[in-house]
């Protein structure tokens, strides 16, 4: 195998791993000894340093990692500080409120309250980091239990679940009536 191909393989491995990889493992991948592998990595590092790119190689004891050049950190901070935007539809908000008030709760319990499937809403809430699996119910099939996360508290500006507004009996009845109407509409369709 030629040197350029070996460097390309090393670059691909380090990029994909995203963390440091021991030189022994890198040498095994390209079927070379450690000395030759280190030389190839140093060449690759020099290539990165000689061009105006944003990445470099970092040596950490006997490992190497692809990382961002220090002069790029200010730009990374700008993108990292950009708030993530969630699209919380009525269905997702409804599901989130059930989880927040009834946690820990299973999908089946959420579906019983809503009257419709909640798979999509639960999956989106997990993806957004607003809810997480908090355990399994001690029942047949051991269904997953869901609860809210710290991200939920941050996003809604509350320090704890105790700060969530109390639901009055009237609000609960209105919610049940609305859920029943939606379920009836779903059945007609």
PDB file of C-alpha atoms in Angstrom:
ATOM      1  CA  UNK A   1       0.000   0.000   0.000  1.00  0.00           C
ATOM      2  CA  UNK A   2       1.406   3.444  -0.835  1.00  0.00           C
ATOM      3  CA  UNK A   3       2.012   6.153   1.814  1.00  0.00           C
ATOM      4  CA  UNK A   4      -0.767   8.429   0.549  1.00  0.00           C
ATOM      5  CA  UNK A   5      -3.330   5.628   0.868  1.00  0.00           C
ATOM      6  CA  UNK A   6      -2.071   4.787   4.385  1.00  0.00           C
ATOM      7  CA  UNK A   7      -2.385   8.449   5.443  1.00  0.00           C
ATOM      8  CA  UNK A   8      -5.886   8.576   3.984  1.00  0.00           C
ATOM      9  CA  UNK A   9      -6.838   5.492   6.013  1.00  0.00           C
ATOM     10  CA  UNK A  10      -5.381   6.999   9.199  1.00  0.00           C
ATOM     11  CA  UNK A  11      -7.239  10.248   8.540  1.00  0.00           C
ATOM     12  CA  UNK A  12     -10.525   8.409   7.983  1.00  0.00           C
ATOM     13  CA  UNK A  13     -10.119   6.348  11.153  1.00  0.00           C
ATOM     14  CA  UNK A  14      -9.254   9.347  13.328  1.00  0.00           C
ATOM     15  CA  UNK A  15     -12.078  11.430  11.872  1.00  0.00           C
ATOM     16  CA  UNK A  16     -14.634   8.680  12.372  1.00  0.00           C
ATOM     17  CA  UNK A  17     -13.542   7.742  15.885  1.00  0.00           C
ATOM     18  CA  UNK A  18     -13.732  11.323  17.142  1.00  0.00           C
ATOM     19  CA  UNK A  19     -11.525  10.448  20.093  1.00  0.00           C
ATOM     20  CA  UNK A  20      -7.913   9.469  20.617  1.00  0.00           C
ATOM     21  CA  UNK A  21      -6.766   6.154  19.134  1.00  0.00           C
ATOM     22  CA  UNK A  22      -3.695   4.262  20.343  1.00  0.00           C
ATOM     23  CA  UNK A  23      -0.806   4.054  17.893  1.00  0.00           C
ATOM     24  CA  UNK A  24      -0.832   0.241  18.158  1.00  0.00           C
ATOM     25  CA  UNK A  25      -4.396   0.125  16.877  1.00  0.00           C
ATOM     26  CA  UNK A  26      -3.628   2.567  14.067  1.00  0.00           C
ATOM     27  CA  UNK A  27      -0.560   0.549  13.057  1.00  0.00           C
ATOM     28  CA  UNK A  28      -2.655  -2.634  12.977  1.00  0.00           C
ATOM     29  CA  UNK A  29      -5.214  -1.007  10.679  1.00  0.00           C
ATOM     30  CA  UNK A  30      -2.642  -0.079   8.032  1.00  0.00           C
ATOM     31  CA  UNK A  31      -0.522  -3.175   8.727  1.00  0.00           C
ATOM     32  CA  UNK A  32       2.651  -1.212   9.517  1.00  0.00           C
ATOM     33  CA  UNK A  33       4.949  -1.012  12.528  1.00  0.00           C
ATOM     34  CA  UNK A  34       4.584   1.741  15.149  1.00  0.00           C
ATOM     35  CA  UNK A  35       7.596   3.711  13.874  1.00  0.00           C
ATOM     36  CA  UNK A  36       6.272   3.913  10.299  1.00  0.00           C
ATOM     37  CA  UNK A  37       2.768   4.716  11.559  1.00  0.00           C
ATOM     38  CA  UNK A  38       4.115   7.551  13.724  1.00  0.00           C
ATOM     39  CA  UNK A  39       6.028   8.944  10.707  1.00  0.00           C
ATOM     40  CA  UNK A  40       2.843   8.871   8.614  1.00  0.00           C
ATOM     41  CA  UNK A  41       0.900  10.630  11.361  1.00  0.00           C
ATOM     42  CA  UNK A  42       3.571  13.318  11.678  1.00  0.00           C
ATOM     43  CA  UNK A  43       3.452  13.855   7.896  1.00  0.00           C
ATOM     44  CA  UNK A  44      -0.317  14.145   8.096  1.00  0.00           C
ATOM     45  CA  UNK A  45      -0.015  16.622  10.969  1.00  0.00           C
ATOM     46  CA  UNK A  46       2.486  18.725   8.961  1.00  0.00           C
ATOM     47  CA  UNK A  47       0.103  18.727   5.986  1.00  0.00           C
ATOM     48  CA  UNK A  48      -2.681  20.020   8.228  1.00  0.00           C
ATOM     49  CA  UNK A  49      -0.419  22.699   9.709  1.00  0.00           C
ATOM     50  CA  UNK A  50       0.805  23.896   6.312  1.00  0.00           C
ATOM     51  CA  UNK A  51      -2.665  24.626   4.948  1.00  0.00           C
ATOM     52  CA  UNK A  52      -5.326  27.053   6.131  1.00  0.00           C
ATOM     53  CA  UNK A  53      -7.694  24.294   7.288  1.00  0.00           C
ATOM     54  CA  UNK A  54      -9.493  24.071  10.594  1.00  0.00           C
ATOM     55  CA  UNK A  55      -8.254  20.687  11.844  1.00  0.00           C
ATOM     56  CA  UNK A  56      -5.007  19.212  13.089  1.00  0.00           C
ATOM     57  CA  UNK A  57      -3.695  16.085  14.772  1.00  0.00           C
ATOM     58  CA  UNK A  58      -2.935  16.015  18.447  1.00  0.00           C
ATOM     59  CA  UNK A  59      -0.605  13.499  20.083  1.00  0.00           C
ATOM     60  CA  UNK A  60      -1.734  12.357  23.525  1.00  0.00           C
ATOM     61  CA  UNK A  61       0.880  10.045  25.077  1.00  0.00           C
ATOM     62  CA  UNK A  62       0.845   7.075  22.689  1.00  0.00           C
ATOM     63  CA  UNK A  63      -2.424   8.039  20.982  1.00  0.00           C
ATOM     64  CA  UNK A  64      -3.501  10.434  18.266  1.00  0.00           C
ATOM     65  CA  UNK A  65      -6.692  12.419  17.840  1.00  0.00           C
ATOM     66  CA  UNK A  66      -8.044  14.615  15.069  1.00  0.00           C
ATOM     67  CA  UNK A  67      -9.163  17.914  16.571  1.00  0.00           C
ATOM     68  CA  UNK A  68      -9.952  21.523  15.789  1.00  0.00           C
ATOM     69  CA  UNK A  69      -7.110  24.026  15.603  1.00  0.00           C
ATOM     70  CA  UNK A  70      -7.015  26.329  18.627  1.00  0.00           C
ATOM     71  CA  UNK A  71      -7.531  29.433  16.507  1.00  0.00           C
ATOM     72  CA  UNK A  72     -10.951  28.077  15.466  1.00  0.00           C
ATOM     73  CA  UNK A  73     -12.346  27.871  19.039  1.00  0.00           C
ATOM     74  CA  UNK A  74     -13.979  31.309  18.926  1.00  0.00           C
ATOM     75  CA  UNK A  75     -16.065  30.172  15.940  1.00  0.00           C
ATOM     76  CA  UNK A  76     -17.017  26.915  17.635  1.00  0.00           C
ATOM     77  CA  UNK A  77     -18.175  28.857  20.677  1.00  0.00           C
ATOM     78  CA  UNK A  78     -20.418  31.007  18.473  1.00  0.00           C
ATOM     79  CA  UNK A  79     -22.158  27.960  17.050  1.00  0.00           C
ATOM     80  CA  UNK A  80     -22.318  26.148  20.396  1.00  0.00           C
ATOM     81  CA  UNK A  81     -23.982  29.169  22.024  1.00  0.00           C
ATOM     82  CA  UNK A  82     -26.694  29.295  19.359  1.00  0.00           C
ATOM     83  CA  UNK A  83     -29.830  28.060  21.080  1.00  0.00           C
ATOM     84  CA  UNK A  84     -31.423  24.951  19.663  1.00  0.00           C
ATOM     85  CA  UNK A  85     -34.903  25.458  18.331  1.00  0.00           C
ATOM     86  CA  UNK A  86     -37.529  22.894  19.135  1.00  0.00           C
ATOM     87  CA  UNK A  87     -40.777  22.562  17.279  1.00  0.00           C
ATOM     88  CA  UNK A  88     -43.201  21.546  19.980  1.00  0.00           C
ATOM     89  CA  UNK A  89     -46.521  20.781  18.355  1.00  0.00           C
ATOM     90  CA  UNK A  90     -49.701  20.563  20.414  1.00  0.00           C
ATOM     91  CA  UNK A  91     -49.378  16.769  20.418  1.00  0.00           C
ATOM     92  CA  UNK A  92     -45.792  16.911  21.677  1.00  0.00           C
ATOM     93  CA  UNK A  93     -46.644  19.531  24.320  1.00  0.00           C
ATOM     94  CA  UNK A  94     -49.612  17.476  25.468  1.00  0.00           C
ATOM     95  CA  UNK A  95     -47.437  14.383  25.783  1.00  0.00           C
ATOM     96  CA  UNK A  96     -44.735  16.354  27.607  1.00  0.00           C
ATOM     97  CA  UNK A  97     -47.243  17.745  30.093  1.00  0.00           C
ATOM     98  CA  UNK A  98     -48.566  14.249  30.835  1.00  0.00           C
ATOM     99  CA  UNK A  99     -45.027  13.022  31.463  1.00  0.00           C
ATOM    100  CA  UNK A 100     -44.157  16.069  33.602  1.00  0.00           C
ATOM    101  CA  UNK A 101     -47.196  15.661  35.855  1.00  0.00           C
ATOM    102  CA  UNK A 102     -47.460  11.854  35.991  1.00  0.00           C
ATOM    103  CA  UNK A 103     -43.792  10.754  35.908  1.00  0.00           C
ATOM    104  CA  UNK A 104     -42.487   8.157  35.935  1.00  0.00           C
ATOM    105  CA  UNK A 105     -44.940   7.038  33.267  1.00  0.00           C
ATOM    106  CA  UNK A 106     -45.047   4.386  30.532  1.00  0.00           C
ATOM    107  CA  UNK A 107     -46.070   4.856  26.900  1.00  0.00           C
ATOM    108  CA  UNK A 108     -49.199   2.801  27.568  1.00  0.00           C
ATOM    109  CA  UNK A 109     -50.248   5.139  30.390  1.00  0.00           C
ATOM    110  CA  UNK A 110     -49.679   8.186  28.156  1.00  0.00           C
ATOM    111  CA  UNK A 111     -51.711   6.569  25.363  1.00  0.00           C
ATOM    112  CA  UNK A 112     -54.502   5.723  27.804  1.00  0.00           C
ATOM    113  CA  UNK A 113     -54.736   9.377  28.835  1.00  0.00           C
ATOM    114  CA  UNK A 114     -54.410  10.779  25.279  1.00  0.00           C
ATOM    115  CA  UNK A 115     -56.488   8.097  23.589  1.00  0.00           C
ATOM    116  CA  UNK A 116     -54.035   7.838  20.667  1.00  0.00           C
ATOM    117  CA  UNK A 117     -50.544   6.527  19.958  1.00  0.00           C
ATOM    118  CA  UNK A 118     -47.720   8.599  21.427  1.00  0.00           C
ATOM    119  CA  UNK A 119     -44.683   6.929  19.836  1.00  0.00           C
ATOM    120  CA  UNK A 120     -43.737   9.891  17.642  1.00  0.00           C
ATOM    121  CA  UNK A 121     -44.180  12.454  20.413  1.00  0.00           C
ATOM    122  CA  UNK A 122     -42.145  10.419  22.926  1.00  0.00           C
ATOM    123  CA  UNK A 123     -39.379   9.832  20.387  1.00  0.00           C
ATOM    124  CA  UNK A 124     -39.175  13.560  19.564  1.00  0.00           C
ATOM    125  CA  UNK A 125     -39.097  14.505  23.250  1.00  0.00           C
ATOM    126  CA  UNK A 126     -36.247  12.047  23.852  1.00  0.00           C
ATOM    127  CA  UNK A 127     -34.445  13.460  20.790  1.00  0.00           C
ATOM    128  CA  UNK A 128     -34.861  17.010  22.150  1.00  0.00           C
ATOM    129  CA  UNK A 129     -33.492  15.862  25.525  1.00  0.00           C
ATOM    130  CA  UNK A 130     -36.629  16.994  27.354  1.00  0.00           C
ATOM    131  CA  UNK A 131     -37.458  13.487  28.609  1.00  0.00           C
ATOM    132  CA  UNK A 132     -35.425  10.347  29.194  1.00  0.00           C
ATOM    133  CA  UNK A 133     -35.873   6.725  30.158  1.00  0.00           C
ATOM    134  CA  UNK A 134     -35.759   6.603  33.946  1.00  0.00           C
ATOM    135  CA  UNK A 135     -36.199   2.870  34.493  1.00  0.00           C
ATOM    136  CA  UNK A 136     -38.516  -0.020  33.871  1.00  0.00           C
ATOM    137  CA  UNK A 137     -41.839  -0.838  35.482  1.00  0.00           C
ATOM    138  CA  UNK A 138     -41.947  -3.999  37.540  1.00  0.00           C
ATOM    139  CA  UNK A 139     -44.746  -5.513  35.452  1.00  0.00           C
ATOM    140  CA  UNK A 140     -45.031  -8.061  32.649  1.00  0.00           C
ATOM    141  CA  UNK A 141     -42.948  -6.962  29.678  1.00  0.00           C
ATOM    142  CA  UNK A 142     -41.056  -4.502  31.922  1.00  0.00           C
ATOM    143  CA  UNK A 143     -42.196  -1.389  30.017  1.00  0.00           C
ATOM    144  CA  UNK A 144     -39.929   1.664  29.963  1.00  0.00           C
ATOM    145  CA  UNK A 145     -40.671   4.518  32.341  1.00  0.00           C
ATOM    146  CA  UNK A 146     -40.168   8.091  31.181  1.00  0.00           C
ATOM    147  CA  UNK A 147     -39.499  11.255  33.144  1.00  0.00           C
ATOM    148  CA  UNK A 148     -38.383  14.807  32.479  1.00  0.00           C
ATOM    149  CA  UNK A 149     -34.724  15.889  32.391  1.00  0.00           C
ATOM    150  CA  UNK A 150     -32.686  18.866  33.578  1.00  0.00           C
ATOM    151  CA  UNK A 151     -32.984  20.193  30.012  1.00  0.00           C
ATOM    152  CA  UNK A 152     -36.771  20.258  30.528  1.00  0.00           C
ATOM    153  CA  UNK A 153     -36.333  22.340  33.678  1.00  0.00           C
ATOM    154  CA  UNK A 154     -33.913  24.728  31.917  1.00  0.00           C
ATOM    155  CA  UNK A 155     -36.128  25.061  28.838  1.00  0.00           C
ATOM    156  CA  UNK A 156     -39.233  25.891  30.859  1.00  0.00           C
ATOM    157  CA  UNK A 157     -37.449  28.042  33.442  1.00  0.00           C
ATOM    158  CA  UNK A 158     -38.264  26.051  36.556  1.00  0.00           C
ATOM    159  CA  UNK A 159     -35.861  24.863  39.246  1.00  0.00           C
ATOM    160  CA  UNK A 160     -37.817  21.751  40.143  1.00  0.00           C
ATOM    161  CA  UNK A 161     -41.014  19.917  39.289  1.00  0.00           C
ATOM    162  CA  UNK A 162     -42.642  21.405  42.397  1.00  0.00           C
ATOM    163  CA  UNK A 163     -42.627  24.773  40.576  1.00  0.00           C
ATOM    164  CA  UNK A 164     -44.931  23.461  37.842  1.00  0.00           C
ATOM    165  CA  UNK A 165     -48.359  25.103  38.059  1.00  0.00           C
ATOM    166  CA  UNK A 166     -51.071  23.186  39.888  1.00  0.00           C
ATOM    167  CA  UNK A 167     -53.885  21.896  37.725  1.00  0.00           C
ATOM    168  CA  UNK A 168     -57.357  22.638  39.004  1.00  0.00           C
ATOM    169  CA  UNK A 169     -60.159  20.089  38.865  1.00  0.00           C
ATOM    170  CA  UNK A 170     -61.835  22.228  36.159  1.00  0.00           C
ATOM    171  CA  UNK A 171     -58.675  22.190  33.998  1.00  0.00           C
ATOM    172  CA  UNK A 172     -58.389  18.420  34.408  1.00  0.00           C
ATOM    173  CA  UNK A 173     -62.011  17.924  33.317  1.00  0.00           C
ATOM    174  CA  UNK A 174     -61.538  20.273  30.333  1.00  0.00           C
ATOM    175  CA  UNK A 175     -58.416  18.358  29.350  1.00  0.00           C
ATOM    176  CA  UNK A 176     -60.259  15.029  29.563  1.00  0.00           C
ATOM    177  CA  UNK A 177     -63.159  16.387  27.494  1.00  0.00           C
ATOM    178  CA  UNK A 178     -60.811  17.755  24.841  1.00  0.00           C
ATOM    179  CA  UNK A 179     -58.898  14.461  24.704  1.00  0.00           C
ATOM    180  CA  UNK A 180     -62.194  12.573  24.322  1.00  0.00           C
ATOM    181  CA  UNK A 181     -63.311  14.869  21.481  1.00  0.00           C
ATOM    182  CA  UNK A 182     -59.999  14.338  19.679  1.00  0.00           C
ATOM    183  CA  UNK A 183     -60.319  10.577  20.149  1.00  0.00           C
ATOM    184  CA  UNK A 184     -63.878  10.671  18.759  1.00  0.00           C
ATOM    185  CA  UNK A 185     -62.687  12.648  15.726  1.00  0.00           C
ATOM    186  CA  UNK A 186     -59.895  10.120  15.182  1.00  0.00           C
ATOM    187  CA  UNK A 187     -62.426   7.261  15.267  1.00  0.00           C
ATOM    188  CA  UNK A 188     -64.664   8.954  12.681  1.00  0.00           C
ATOM    189  CA  UNK A 189     -61.780   9.325  10.235  1.00  0.00           C
TER     190      UNK A 189
END
